[in-house]
PDB file of C-alpha atoms in Angstrom:
ATOM      1  CA  MET X   1     -37.541 -18.463 -99.853  1.00 38.00           C
ATOM      2  CA  ALA X   2     -39.086 -18.076 -96.427  1.00 43.00           C
ATOM      3  CA  ALA X   3     -37.244 -19.702 -93.542  1.00 44.00           C
ATOM      4  CA  PRO X   4     -39.103 -22.755 -92.164  1.00 47.00           C
ATOM      5  CA  SER X   5     -41.262 -22.003 -89.132  1.00 67.00           C
ATOM      6  CA  SER X   6     -39.389 -24.713 -87.205  1.00 75.00           C
ATOM      7  CA  LEU X   7     -36.157 -22.717 -87.609  1.00 71.00           C
ATOM      8  CA  THR X   8     -37.867 -19.511 -86.484  1.00 77.00           C
ATOM      9  CA  GLU X   9     -39.304 -21.226 -83.414  1.00 80.00           C
ATOM     10  CA  ALA X  10     -35.972 -22.874 -82.603  1.00 80.00           C
ATOM     11  CA  LEU X  11     -34.181 -19.522 -82.779  1.00 81.00           C
ATOM     12  CA  ASP X  12     -36.921 -17.861 -80.684  1.00 83.00           C
ATOM     13  CA  ASN X  13     -36.337 -20.459 -77.989  1.00 84.00           C
ATOM     14  CA  LEU X  14     -32.553 -20.265 -78.301  1.00 81.00           C
ATOM     15  CA  TYR X  15     -32.497 -16.461 -77.888  1.00 83.00           C
ATOM     16  CA  THR X  16     -34.967 -16.501 -75.008  1.00 83.00           C
ATOM     17  CA  THR X  17     -33.282 -19.378 -73.157  1.00 83.00           C
ATOM     18  CA  THR X  18     -29.841 -17.849 -73.622  1.00 82.00           C
ATOM     19  CA  TRP X  19     -31.022 -14.467 -72.308  1.00 82.00           C
ATOM     20  CA  GLN X  20     -32.734 -16.082 -69.305  1.00 81.00           C
ATOM     21  CA  ASN X  21     -29.511 -17.906 -68.507  1.00 79.00           C
ATOM     22  CA  MET X  22     -27.601 -14.630 -68.896  1.00 79.00           C
ATOM     23  CA  LYS X  23     -30.135 -12.468 -67.044  1.00 80.00           C
ATOM     24  CA  SER X  24     -28.771 -12.601 -63.512  1.00 81.00           C
ATOM     25  CA  THR X  25     -25.215 -12.128 -64.772  1.00 82.00           C
ATOM     26  CA  VAL X  26     -26.327  -9.245 -67.006  1.00 82.00           C
ATOM     27  CA  ALA X  27     -28.098  -7.530 -64.088  1.00 85.00           C
ATOM     28  CA  ASP X  28     -24.946  -7.871 -61.980  1.00 86.00           C
ATOM     29  CA  GLN X  29     -22.832  -6.508 -64.834  1.00 86.00           C
ATOM     30  CA  ILE X  30     -25.157  -3.541 -65.338  1.00 87.00           C
ATOM     31  CA  PHE X  31     -24.997  -2.603 -61.660  1.00 89.00           C
ATOM     32  CA  ASP X  32     -21.277  -3.323 -61.390  1.00 90.00           C
ATOM     33  CA  ALA X  33     -20.266  -1.441 -64.547  1.00 90.00           C
ATOM     34  CA  THR X  34     -20.161   2.047 -63.005  1.00 91.00           C
ATOM     35  CA  PRO X  35     -19.028   3.087 -59.511  1.00 93.00           C
ATOM     36  CA  PHE X  36     -22.337   4.608 -58.355  1.00 94.00           C
ATOM     37  CA  TRP X  37     -24.454   1.558 -59.169  1.00 94.00           C
ATOM     38  CA  PHE X  38     -21.732  -0.734 -57.830  1.00 93.00           C
ATOM     39  CA  TRP X  39     -21.841   1.211 -54.544  1.00 94.00           C
ATOM     40  CA  MET X  40     -25.646   1.059 -54.460  1.00 94.00           C
ATOM     41  CA  ARG X  41     -25.627  -2.721 -54.893  1.00 92.00           C
ATOM     42  CA  LYS X  42     -22.869  -3.215 -52.314  1.00 92.00           C
ATOM     43  CA  ASN X  43     -24.854  -1.133 -49.818  1.00 93.00           C
ATOM     44  CA  ASN X  44     -28.105  -3.053 -50.332  1.00 92.00           C
ATOM     45  CA  ALA X  45     -29.822  -0.100 -52.015  1.00 93.00           C
ATOM     46  CA  LEU X  46     -31.434  -2.243 -54.734  1.00 93.00           C
ATOM     47  CA  GLU X  47     -34.837  -3.247 -53.395  1.00 92.00           C
ATOM     48  CA  SER X  48     -37.141  -5.880 -54.816  1.00 92.00           C
ATOM     49  CA  VAL X  49     -40.825  -4.848 -54.869  1.00 91.00           C
ATOM     50  CA  ALA X  50     -43.409  -7.359 -56.076  1.00 89.00           C
ATOM     51  CA  GLY X  51     -45.795  -5.382 -58.262  1.00 79.00           C
ATOM     52  CA  GLY X  52     -48.333  -2.861 -57.023  1.00 85.00           C
ATOM     53  CA  ARG X  53     -49.999   0.109 -58.652  1.00 88.00           C
ATOM     54  CA  PHE X  54     -47.446   2.553 -57.208  1.00 87.00           C
ATOM     55  CA  LEU X  55     -44.097   2.516 -55.478  1.00 90.00           C
ATOM     56  CA  GLU X  56     -44.328   3.719 -51.884  1.00 85.00           C
ATOM     57  CA  GLU X  57     -41.769   4.796 -49.291  1.00 80.00           C
ATOM     58  CA  PRO X  58     -42.800   5.635 -45.689  1.00 75.00           C
ATOM     59  CA  LEU X  59     -41.446   8.950 -44.389  1.00 74.00           C
ATOM     60  CA  ARG X  60     -40.951  10.249 -40.865  1.00 60.00           C
ATOM     61  CA  TYR X  61     -41.289  14.019 -40.839  1.00 51.00           C
ATOM     62  CA  ALA X  62     -41.661  14.766 -37.108  1.00 47.00           C
ATOM     63  CA  LYS X  63     -40.388  13.606 -33.733  1.00 54.00           C
ATOM     64  CA  SER X  64     -42.504  12.784 -30.697  1.00 49.00           C
ATOM     65  CA  GLU X  65     -43.788  15.811 -28.808  1.00 59.00           C
ATOM     66  CA  ARG X  66     -44.525  13.659 -25.750  1.00 59.00           C
ATOM     67  CA  VAL X  67     -40.908  13.333 -24.589  1.00 62.00           C
ATOM     68  CA  LYS X  68     -40.534  15.156 -21.239  1.00 63.00           C
ATOM     69  CA  PHE X  69     -39.047  14.965 -17.771  1.00 67.00           C
ATOM     70  CA  ILE X  70     -41.436  14.136 -14.927  1.00 67.00           C
ATOM     71  CA  GLY X  71     -41.367  14.097 -11.169  1.00 71.00           C
ATOM     72  CA  ARG X  72     -43.279  12.029  -8.641  1.00 76.00           C
ATOM     73  CA  GLY X  73     -46.865  11.602  -9.791  1.00 66.00           C
ATOM     74  CA  GLY X  74     -46.119  13.300 -13.083  1.00 68.00           C
ATOM     75  CA  THR X  75     -48.205  12.502 -16.125  1.00 68.00           C
ATOM     76  CA  VAL X  76     -47.316  11.796 -19.720  1.00 70.00           C
ATOM     77  CA  SER X  77     -49.531  12.800 -22.623  1.00 67.00           C
ATOM     78  CA  LEU X  78     -51.228   9.921 -24.424  1.00 59.00           C
ATOM     79  CA  SER X  79     -52.503  12.044 -27.292  1.00 60.00           C
ATOM     80  CA  ASP X  80     -51.794  10.687 -30.742  1.00 53.00           C
ATOM     81  CA  GLN X  81     -49.496  12.573 -33.075  1.00 46.00           C
ATOM     82  CA  GLU X  82     -49.088  12.540 -36.831  1.00 49.00           C
ATOM     83  CA  PHE X  83     -45.457  11.827 -37.697  1.00 41.00           C
ATOM     84  CA  LEU X  84     -45.658   9.574 -40.755  1.00 49.00           C
ATOM     85  CA  THR X  85     -46.530  10.223 -44.366  1.00 68.00           C
ATOM     86  CA  GLY X  86     -45.797   8.387 -47.566  1.00 74.00           C
ATOM     87  CA  ALA X  87     -43.785   9.115 -50.702  1.00 81.00           C
ATOM     88  CA  ILE X  88     -45.563   7.850 -53.828  1.00 87.00           C
ATOM     89  CA  GLU X  89     -43.906   7.244 -57.174  1.00 90.00           C
ATOM     90  CA  ASN X  90     -44.910   5.708 -60.484  1.00 92.00           C
ATOM     91  CA  TRP X  91     -43.287   2.671 -61.964  1.00 94.00           C
ATOM     92  CA  LYS X  92     -41.050   3.515 -64.917  1.00 94.00           C
ATOM     93  CA  TYR X  93     -40.285   1.072 -67.698  1.00 95.00           C
ATOM     94  CA  LEU X  94     -36.896   0.760 -69.400  1.00 94.00           C
ATOM     95  CA  VAL X  95     -37.043  -1.175 -72.660  1.00 94.00           C
ATOM     96  CA  ASP X  96     -34.665  -2.266 -75.382  1.00 92.00           C
ATOM     97  CA  SER X  97     -35.702  -4.087 -78.551  1.00 91.00           C
ATOM     98  CA  VAL X  98     -33.823  -7.028 -79.976  1.00 88.00           C
ATOM     99  CA  VAL X  99     -34.621  -7.270 -83.672  1.00 87.00           C
ATOM    100  CA  ARG X 100     -33.879 -10.240 -85.917  1.00 82.00           C
ATOM    101  CA  PHE X 101     -34.102 -10.241 -89.666  1.00 84.00           C
ATOM    102  CA  GLY X 102     -35.095 -13.447 -91.377  1.00 79.00           C
ATOM    103  CA  VAL X 103     -32.291 -13.198 -93.918  1.00 80.00           C
ATOM    104  CA  ASP X 104     -29.716 -12.959 -91.091  1.00 78.00           C
ATOM    105  CA  ASP X 105     -31.223 -16.019 -89.409  1.00 73.00           C
ATOM    106  CA  GLN X 106     -30.976 -17.876 -92.716  1.00 73.00           C
ATOM    107  CA  LYS X 107     -27.420 -16.788 -93.466  1.00 74.00           C
ATOM    108  CA  ASN X 108     -26.138 -17.581 -89.978  1.00 69.00           C
ATOM    109  CA  ARG X 109     -28.009 -20.825 -89.409  1.00 67.00           C
ATOM    110  CA  GLY X 110     -24.843 -22.860 -88.745  1.00 67.00           C
ATOM    111  CA  LYS X 111     -24.641 -23.651 -85.018  1.00 64.00           C
ATOM    112  CA  ASN X 112     -21.457 -21.716 -84.225  1.00 65.00           C
ATOM    113  CA  ARG X 113     -22.343 -18.781 -86.459  1.00 74.00           C
ATOM    114  CA  ILE X 114     -25.842 -18.312 -85.054  1.00 73.00           C
ATOM    115  CA  ILE X 115     -24.590 -18.508 -81.459  1.00 75.00           C
ATOM    116  CA  ASN X 116     -21.889 -15.905 -82.161  1.00 80.00           C
ATOM    117  CA  PHE X 117     -24.374 -13.681 -83.992  1.00 79.00           C
ATOM    118  CA  MET X 118     -26.934 -14.019 -81.205  1.00 79.00           C
ATOM    119  CA  GLN X 119     -24.344 -13.340 -78.506  1.00 82.00           C
ATOM    120  CA  ALA X 120     -23.252 -10.151 -80.283  1.00 84.00           C
ATOM    121  CA  LYS X 121     -26.859  -8.893 -80.374  1.00 82.00           C
ATOM    122  CA  LEU X 122     -27.468  -9.663 -76.697  1.00 86.00           C
ATOM    123  CA  ASP X 123     -24.148  -8.126 -75.635  1.00 87.00           C
ATOM    124  CA  THR X 124     -25.017  -4.962 -77.575  1.00 88.00           C
ATOM    125  CA  SER X 125     -28.318  -4.761 -75.728  1.00 88.00           C
ATOM    126  CA  LYS X 126     -26.566  -5.246 -72.384  1.00 87.00           C
ATOM    127  CA  ASP X 127     -24.019  -2.508 -73.110  1.00 89.00           C
ATOM    128  CA  SER X 128     -26.758  -0.135 -74.257  1.00 91.00           C
ATOM    129  CA  LEU X 129     -28.720  -0.733 -71.051  1.00 90.00           C
ATOM    130  CA  ILE X 130     -25.589   0.037 -68.987  1.00 89.00           C
ATOM    131  CA  ASP X 131     -25.165   3.360 -70.805  1.00 91.00           C
ATOM    132  CA  LYS X 132     -28.836   4.322 -70.436  1.00 91.00           C
ATOM    133  CA  VAL X 133     -29.034   3.484 -66.708  1.00 91.00           C
ATOM    134  CA  GLU X 134     -25.942   5.613 -66.034  1.00 92.00           C
ATOM    135  CA  GLN X 135     -27.067   8.469 -68.288  1.00 90.00           C
ATOM    136  CA  VAL X 136     -30.537   8.795 -66.745  1.00 91.00           C
ATOM    137  CA  LEU X 137     -29.000   8.938 -63.255  1.00 92.00           C
ATOM    138  CA  PHE X 138     -27.775  12.475 -63.964  1.00 92.00           C
ATOM    139  CA  THR X 139     -30.820  13.656 -65.929  1.00 89.00           C
ATOM    140  CA  ASP X 140     -33.671  15.727 -64.541  1.00 87.00           C
ATOM    141  CA  ASN X 141     -36.620  13.610 -65.604  1.00 81.00           C
ATOM    142  CA  THR X 142     -38.995  16.581 -65.675  1.00 74.00           C
ATOM    143  CA  ALA X 143     -37.877  16.709 -69.310  1.00 71.00           C
ATOM    144  CA  ASP X 144     -38.787  13.040 -69.757  1.00 78.00           C
ATOM    145  CA  SER X 145     -41.584  11.961 -67.444  1.00 84.00           C
ATOM    146  CA  LEU X 146     -41.246   8.351 -68.613  1.00 90.00           C
ATOM    147  CA  ALA X 147     -37.669   7.996 -67.328  1.00 92.00           C
ATOM    148  CA  PHE X 148     -36.385   6.815 -63.966  1.00 93.00           C
ATOM    149  CA  ASN X 149     -35.841   9.587 -61.433  1.00 94.00           C
ATOM    150  CA  GLY X 150     -32.348  11.047 -61.735  1.00 94.00           C
ATOM    151  CA  LEU X 151     -30.271  12.704 -59.033  1.00 95.00           C
ATOM    152  CA  PRO X 152     -31.178  16.236 -60.306  1.00 94.00           C
ATOM    153  CA  THR X 153     -34.840  15.386 -59.645  1.00 93.00           C
ATOM    154  CA  LEU X 154     -34.268  14.068 -56.127  1.00 95.00           C
ATOM    155  CA  ILE X 155     -31.517  16.568 -55.228  1.00 96.00           C
ATOM    156  CA  ALA X 156     -32.492  19.910 -56.704  1.00 94.00           C
ATOM    157  CA  ASP X 157     -30.267  22.953 -57.218  1.00 94.00           C
ATOM    158  CA  ASP X 158     -33.229  24.959 -55.890  1.00 94.00           C
ATOM    159  CA  PRO X 159     -35.104  22.857 -53.298  1.00 95.00           C
ATOM    160  CA  THR X 160     -37.421  25.796 -52.485  1.00 95.00           C
ATOM    161  CA  ALA X 161     -39.086  25.807 -55.912  1.00 94.00           C
ATOM    162  CA  SER X 162     -42.740  24.792 -55.939  1.00 93.00           C
ATOM    163  CA  VAL X 163     -42.100  21.294 -57.271  1.00 91.00           C
ATOM    164  CA  GLU X 164     -43.388  17.931 -56.118  1.00 91.00           C
ATOM    165  CA  VAL X 165     -40.928  15.118 -55.494  1.00 91.00           C
ATOM    166  CA  HIS X 166     -42.594  11.744 -54.847  1.00 90.00           C
ATOM    167  CA  GLY X 167     -45.900  13.640 -54.639  1.00 89.00           C
ATOM    168  CA  ILE X 168     -44.763  16.013 -51.849  1.00 89.00           C
ATOM    169  CA  ASN X 169     -44.308  19.732 -52.517  1.00 92.00           C
ATOM    170  CA  GLN X 170     -40.826  20.761 -51.395  1.00 92.00           C
ATOM    171  CA  ASN X 171     -41.793  24.443 -51.160  1.00 93.00           C
ATOM    172  CA  THR X 172     -44.536  24.020 -48.579  1.00 90.00           C
ATOM    173  CA  ASN X 173     -42.846  21.141 -46.723  1.00 89.00           C
ATOM    174  CA  THR X 174     -39.498  22.484 -45.569  1.00 89.00           C
ATOM    175  CA  TRP X 175     -38.534  19.135 -44.009  1.00 88.00           C
ATOM    176  CA  TRP X 176     -38.594  17.648 -47.521  1.00 91.00           C
ATOM    177  CA  ARG X 177     -35.843  19.859 -48.965  1.00 94.00           C
ATOM    178  CA  ASN X 178     -32.405  18.597 -49.890  1.00 96.00           C
ATOM    179  CA  LYS X 179     -29.282  20.604 -49.104  1.00 96.00           C
ATOM    180  CA  GLN X 180     -27.543  22.639 -51.795  1.00 97.00           C
ATOM    181  CA  SER X 181     -24.687  25.072 -52.243  1.00 96.00           C
ATOM    182  CA  SER X 182     -23.698  27.145 -55.271  1.00 95.00           C
ATOM    183  CA  MET X 183     -20.246  28.046 -56.529  1.00 93.00           C
ATOM    184  CA  THR X 184     -21.502  30.756 -58.859  1.00 92.00           C
ATOM    185  CA  GLY X 185     -18.676  33.230 -59.453  1.00 91.00           C
ATOM    186  CA  LEU X 186     -16.290  31.370 -57.114  1.00 93.00           C
ATOM    187  CA  SER X 187     -12.989  29.682 -57.894  1.00 91.00           C
ATOM    188  CA  PHE X 188     -12.916  26.036 -56.887  1.00 90.00           C
ATOM    189  CA  ALA X 189      -9.180  26.231 -56.178  1.00 88.00           C
ATOM    190  CA  ILE X 190      -9.819  28.921 -53.559  1.00 92.00           C
ATOM    191  CA  HIS X 191     -13.283  28.100 -52.235  1.00 94.00           C
ATOM    192  CA  GLY X 192     -13.976  24.490 -53.252  1.00 92.00           C
ATOM    193  CA  HIS X 193     -12.674  22.697 -50.172  1.00 92.00           C
ATOM    194  CA  ALA X 194     -14.536  25.012 -47.785  1.00 95.00           C
ATOM    195  CA  LYS X 195     -17.760  24.688 -49.787  1.00 96.00           C
ATOM    196  CA  MET X 196     -17.482  20.896 -49.728  1.00 96.00           C
ATOM    197  CA  ARG X 197     -16.853  20.884 -45.974  1.00 95.00           C
ATOM    198  CA  THR X 198     -19.871  23.084 -45.235  1.00 96.00           C
ATOM    199  CA  LEU X 199     -22.193  21.067 -47.470  1.00 97.00           C
ATOM    200  CA  LEU X 200     -21.000  17.867 -45.820  1.00 96.00           C
ATOM    201  CA  ASN X 201     -21.750  19.319 -42.389  1.00 95.00           C
ATOM    202  CA  ASP X 202     -25.140  20.597 -43.565  1.00 94.00           C
ATOM    203  CA  THR X 203     -26.201  17.184 -44.889  1.00 94.00           C
ATOM    204  CA  SER X 204     -24.892  15.188 -41.932  1.00 91.00           C
ATOM    205  CA  ASN X 205     -25.967  17.662 -39.205  1.00 85.00           C
ATOM    206  CA  ASN X 206     -23.132  16.037 -37.212  1.00 76.00           C
ATOM    207  CA  MET X 207     -25.160  12.813 -36.976  1.00 80.00           C
ATOM    208  CA  ALA X 208     -23.541   9.536 -37.987  1.00 78.00           C
ATOM    209  CA  ASN X 209     -26.783   8.181 -39.446  1.00 82.00           C
ATOM    210  CA  ASP X 210     -27.190  11.102 -41.864  1.00 84.00           C
ATOM    211  CA  THR X 211     -23.551  11.474 -42.953  1.00 92.00           C
ATOM    212  CA  PRO X 212     -23.040  10.924 -46.704  1.00 95.00           C
ATOM    213  CA  ASN X 213     -21.210   7.712 -47.593  1.00 95.00           C
ATOM    214  CA  ILE X 214     -20.344   8.593 -51.207  1.00 96.00           C
ATOM    215  CA  ILE X 215     -19.685  11.732 -53.273  1.00 97.00           C
ATOM    216  CA  VAL X 216     -20.369  11.567 -57.012  1.00 96.00           C
ATOM    217  CA  SER X 217     -19.178  14.272 -59.392  1.00 95.00           C
ATOM    218  CA  GLY X 218     -18.360  15.053 -62.980  1.00 92.00           C
ATOM    219  CA  GLN X 219     -14.823  14.501 -64.229  1.00 92.00           C
ATOM    220  CA  ALA X 220     -13.721  18.143 -64.068  1.00 91.00           C
ATOM    221  CA  PRO X 221     -14.844  18.769 -60.444  1.00 92.00           C
ATOM    222  CA  TYR X 222     -13.241  15.467 -59.447  1.00 93.00           C
ATOM    223  CA  GLU X 223      -9.937  16.534 -60.979  1.00 91.00           C
ATOM    224  CA  MET X 224     -10.236  20.018 -59.470  1.00 90.00           C
ATOM    225  CA  TYR X 225     -10.570  18.498 -56.012  1.00 91.00           C
ATOM    226  CA  GLU X 226      -7.737  16.065 -56.725  1.00 88.00           C
ATOM    227  CA  ASP X 227      -5.508  19.029 -57.601  1.00 86.00           C
ATOM    228  CA  THR X 228      -6.247  20.711 -54.248  1.00 81.00           C
ATOM    229  CA  VAL X 229      -5.176  17.773 -52.088  1.00 77.00           C
ATOM    230  CA  VAL X 230      -1.788  16.203 -51.565  1.00 63.00           C
ATOM    231  CA  GLU X 231      -1.843  13.548 -48.882  1.00 57.00           C
ATOM    232  CA  GLN X 232      -5.548  12.797 -49.085  1.00 54.00           C
ATOM    233  CA  LYS X 233      -5.461  11.718 -52.712  1.00 52.00           C
ATOM    234  CA  ARG X 234      -3.377   8.704 -51.743  1.00 59.00           C
ATOM    235  CA  ILE X 235      -6.232   7.443 -49.569  1.00 68.00           C
ATOM    236  CA  VAL X 236      -8.780   5.395 -51.488  1.00 79.00           C
ATOM    237  CA  ASN X 237     -11.755   3.240 -50.635  1.00 86.00           C
ATOM    238  CA  LYS X 238     -10.633  -0.387 -50.825  1.00 86.00           C
ATOM    239  CA  THR X 239     -14.031  -1.761 -51.878  1.00 88.00           C
ATOM    240  CA  LEU X 240     -14.204   0.592 -54.862  1.00 89.00           C
ATOM    241  CA  GLY X 241     -10.513   0.230 -55.621  1.00 86.00           C
ATOM    242  CA  ASP X 242     -10.657  -3.570 -55.635  1.00 83.00           C
ATOM    243  CA  ALA X 243     -13.553  -3.349 -58.114  1.00 84.00           C
ATOM    244  CA  GLY X 244     -11.363  -1.278 -60.458  1.00 85.00           C
ATOM    245  CA  PHE X 245     -12.934   2.127 -59.831  1.00 89.00           C
ATOM    246  CA  GLU X 246     -10.730   5.177 -59.384  1.00 86.00           C
ATOM    247  CA  ASN X 247     -11.604   7.066 -56.228  1.00 89.00           C
ATOM    248  CA  ILE X 248     -10.204   9.479 -53.676  1.00 91.00           C
ATOM    249  CA  GLN X 249     -11.548  10.503 -50.294  1.00 91.00           C
ATOM    250  CA  PHE X 250     -12.872  13.647 -48.717  1.00 92.00           C
ATOM    251  CA  LYS X 251     -12.907  13.502 -44.917  1.00 90.00           C
ATOM    252  CA  GLY X 252     -13.003   9.712 -45.100  1.00 90.00           C
ATOM    253  CA  ILE X 253     -15.861   9.627 -47.638  1.00 93.00           C
ATOM    254  CA  PRO X 254     -15.094   8.012 -51.010  1.00 94.00           C
ATOM    255  CA  MET X 255     -15.439  10.287 -54.018  1.00 95.00           C
ATOM    256  CA  ILE X 256     -16.050   8.953 -57.521  1.00 94.00           C
ATOM    257  CA  TRP X 257     -16.833  10.483 -60.909  1.00 93.00           C
ATOM    258  CA  SER X 258     -19.020   9.628 -63.862  1.00 92.00           C
ATOM    259  CA  PRO X 259     -18.685  10.839 -67.459  1.00 90.00           C
ATOM    260  CA  SER X 260     -22.471  11.306 -67.440  1.00 90.00           C
ATOM    261  CA  CYS X 261     -22.417  13.721 -64.490  1.00 91.00           C
ATOM    262  CA  PRO X 262     -22.298  17.434 -65.455  1.00 86.00           C
ATOM    263  CA  SER X 263     -18.674  18.422 -65.508  1.00 80.00           C
ATOM    264  CA  SER X 264     -17.874  21.883 -66.856  1.00 69.00           C
ATOM    265  CA  ASN X 265     -19.042  25.391 -66.016  1.00 54.00           C
ATOM    266  CA  ILE X 266     -20.925  25.900 -69.278  1.00 53.00           C
ATOM    267  CA  SER X 267     -24.623  26.849 -68.974  1.00 49.00           C
ATOM    268  CA  VAL X 268     -26.734  23.819 -68.026  1.00 52.00           C
ATOM    269  CA  THR X 269     -23.727  21.501 -67.921  1.00 62.00           C
ATOM    270  CA  ALA X 270     -22.181  23.382 -64.991  1.00 82.00           C
ATOM    271  CA  GLY X 271     -20.207  20.966 -62.817  1.00 90.00           C
ATOM    272  CA  ARG X 272     -21.822  19.199 -59.885  1.00 92.00           C
ATOM    273  CA  MET X 273     -20.922  17.134 -56.844  1.00 96.00           C
ATOM    274  CA  TYR X 274     -23.625  15.036 -55.230  1.00 97.00           C
ATOM    275  CA  PHE X 275     -23.254  14.221 -51.522  1.00 97.00           C
ATOM    276  CA  LEU X 276     -25.220  11.000 -51.050  1.00 97.00           C
ATOM    277  CA  ASN X 277     -26.192   8.675 -48.255  1.00 95.00           C
ATOM    278  CA  THR X 278     -27.249   5.454 -49.947  1.00 94.00           C
ATOM    279  CA  LYS X 279     -29.154   4.364 -46.836  1.00 93.00           C
ATOM    280  CA  PHE X 280     -31.762   6.874 -47.993  1.00 93.00           C
ATOM    281  CA  LEU X 281     -31.686   6.018 -51.697  1.00 94.00           C
ATOM    282  CA  LYS X 282     -33.513   2.988 -53.066  1.00 94.00           C
ATOM    283  CA  PHE X 283     -33.607   1.650 -56.598  1.00 95.00           C
ATOM    284  CA  LYS X 284     -36.871  -0.275 -56.452  1.00 94.00           C
ATOM    285  CA  TYR X 285     -37.487  -2.920 -59.100  1.00 94.00           C
ATOM    286  CA  ASP X 286     -40.062  -5.603 -59.818  1.00 94.00           C
ATOM    287  CA  PRO X 287     -38.299  -9.015 -59.811  1.00 92.00           C
ATOM    288  CA  MET X 288     -40.857 -10.346 -62.301  1.00 91.00           C
ATOM    289  CA  MET X 289     -39.917  -7.599 -64.758  1.00 91.00           C
ATOM    290  CA  PHE X 290     -36.204  -7.158 -64.134  1.00 92.00           C
ATOM    291  CA  PHE X 291     -34.339  -7.310 -67.454  1.00 91.00           C
ATOM    292  CA  ASP X 292     -36.782  -9.946 -68.702  1.00 90.00           C
ATOM    293  CA  MET X 293     -37.270 -10.777 -72.352  1.00 89.00           C
ATOM    294  CA  THR X 294     -40.781 -10.742 -73.807  1.00 90.00           C
ATOM    295  CA  ASP X 295     -42.098 -13.271 -76.299  1.00 89.00           C
ATOM    296  CA  TRP X 296     -40.875 -12.926 -79.862  1.00 88.00           C
ATOM    297  CA  LYS X 297     -43.333 -11.233 -82.186  1.00 90.00           C
ATOM    298  CA  ALA X 298     -43.554 -10.993 -85.956  1.00 89.00           C
ATOM    299  CA  ILE X 299     -42.949  -7.503 -87.355  1.00 89.00           C
ATOM    300  CA  PRO X 300     -45.954  -6.487 -89.485  1.00 89.00           C
ATOM    301  CA  ASP X 301     -45.310  -6.412 -93.234  1.00 85.00           C
ATOM    302  CA  GLN X 302     -41.718  -7.680 -92.782  1.00 84.00           C
ATOM    303  CA  VAL X 303     -41.407 -11.285 -93.887  1.00 80.00           C
ATOM    304  CA  ASN X 304     -39.713 -13.522 -91.266  1.00 81.00           C
ATOM    305  CA  ASP X 305     -38.461 -10.527 -89.260  1.00 87.00           C
ATOM    306  CA  ARG X 306     -38.922 -10.822 -85.497  1.00 86.00           C
ATOM    307  CA  ALA X 307     -38.626  -8.594 -82.432  1.00 90.00           C
ATOM    308  CA  ALA X 308     -38.588  -9.047 -78.665  1.00 90.00           C
ATOM    309  CA  GLN X 309     -38.087  -6.552 -75.875  1.00 92.00           C
ATOM    310  CA  ILE X 310     -35.945  -6.592 -72.754  1.00 91.00           C
ATOM    311  CA  ILE X 311     -37.910  -4.736 -70.088  1.00 92.00           C
ATOM    312  CA  THR X 312     -37.341  -3.507 -66.547  1.00 93.00           C
ATOM    313  CA  ALA X 313     -39.932  -1.972 -64.211  1.00 95.00           C
ATOM    314  CA  ALA X 314     -38.208   0.204 -61.596  1.00 95.00           C
ATOM    315  CA  ASN X 315     -37.572   3.687 -60.227  1.00 95.00           C
ATOM    316  CA  LEU X 316     -35.152   5.551 -57.974  1.00 96.00           C
ATOM    317  CA  MET X 317     -36.557   6.940 -54.702  1.00 94.00           C
ATOM    318  CA  THR X 318     -35.411   8.608 -51.509  1.00 94.00           C
ATOM    319  CA  ASN X 319     -36.945   8.733 -48.029  1.00 91.00           C
ATOM    320  CA  ARG X 320     -34.753  11.466 -46.520  1.00 91.00           C
ATOM    321  CA  ARG X 321     -33.938  14.331 -48.872  1.00 92.00           C
ATOM    322  CA  ARG X 322     -32.407  16.460 -46.114  1.00 92.00           C
ATOM    323  CA  ALA X 323     -29.530  13.944 -45.899  1.00 93.00           C
ATOM    324  CA  LEU X 324     -28.706  14.482 -49.603  1.00 96.00           C
ATOM    325  CA  GLY X 325     -26.914  17.494 -51.065  1.00 97.00           C
ATOM    326  CA  VAL X 326     -25.513  19.006 -54.238  1.00 97.00           C
ATOM    327  CA  LEU X 327     -22.669  21.451 -54.822  1.00 96.00           C
ATOM    328  CA  HIS X 328     -23.549  23.017 -58.157  1.00 94.00           C
ATOM    329  CA  THR X 329     -22.371  25.552 -60.742  1.00 92.00           C
ATOM    330  CA  ILE X 330     -18.755  24.502 -60.256  1.00 92.00           C
TER     331      ILE X 330
END
């Protein structure tokens, strides 16, 4: 027999209200579940953007050409100069469906049973969102144009290729290239430390503002570096450590690893280390579509079965690629 509509409506409201009450906690848990996203949140790199057709990020690509020394009666040029442009990116939409079957609603209609059943479904959705957000971070989204930008998109192994990032061609705009270094044919035990040092210097350009504040790698490169240090591996970042994340330091910069980051020297999964300055990385999200649940809808041709979606509108952007680097083919 079909479940009464009053029960269906009551469960719709119960699921939706429970998720709305959970939403802020779920968002915190998603961005605290892995060390990279925890670090981004702690460093104010999650940015609320209220709607708009596109995501935009202003870029400075030149310095003033009017700076000069003058003597008595000297003049200063008042000519205007182009030094700003804009990075443009599309919104991307991350969605998970929560599906309810009428027979399950009927069988679990006791108060405690339905709450436990509902909580299990919502927790599964939360855990799946955590996995997807971490996985896409290390995926080149040229293979999936609907996905958030990943680090391989923003920090390319070959930043000279004729590819647009945020609508700007990195080949013709040399100021828009990230730093990179390859370990092709090199032993990490012998050359790894020197390669890391040089890439760090290249990204920072000996300027405090540009110096990376986190290094993210796959498990194998992380362990390779750990094997090459003795004293340094006892030094950890307290903020990450207190949050339960294993980390070591390289020249005072915390280093973390993710199981989703390429780890081994096998074809396309060759190990990587990303040298990041989170001042120049922004995860932009729409607060009106930030892990929100849609209305419940009937599933066509399925009696009393219902579905709702949890949706997030967001994307990952950078405004200074030259302060980001990758050590690849480890």
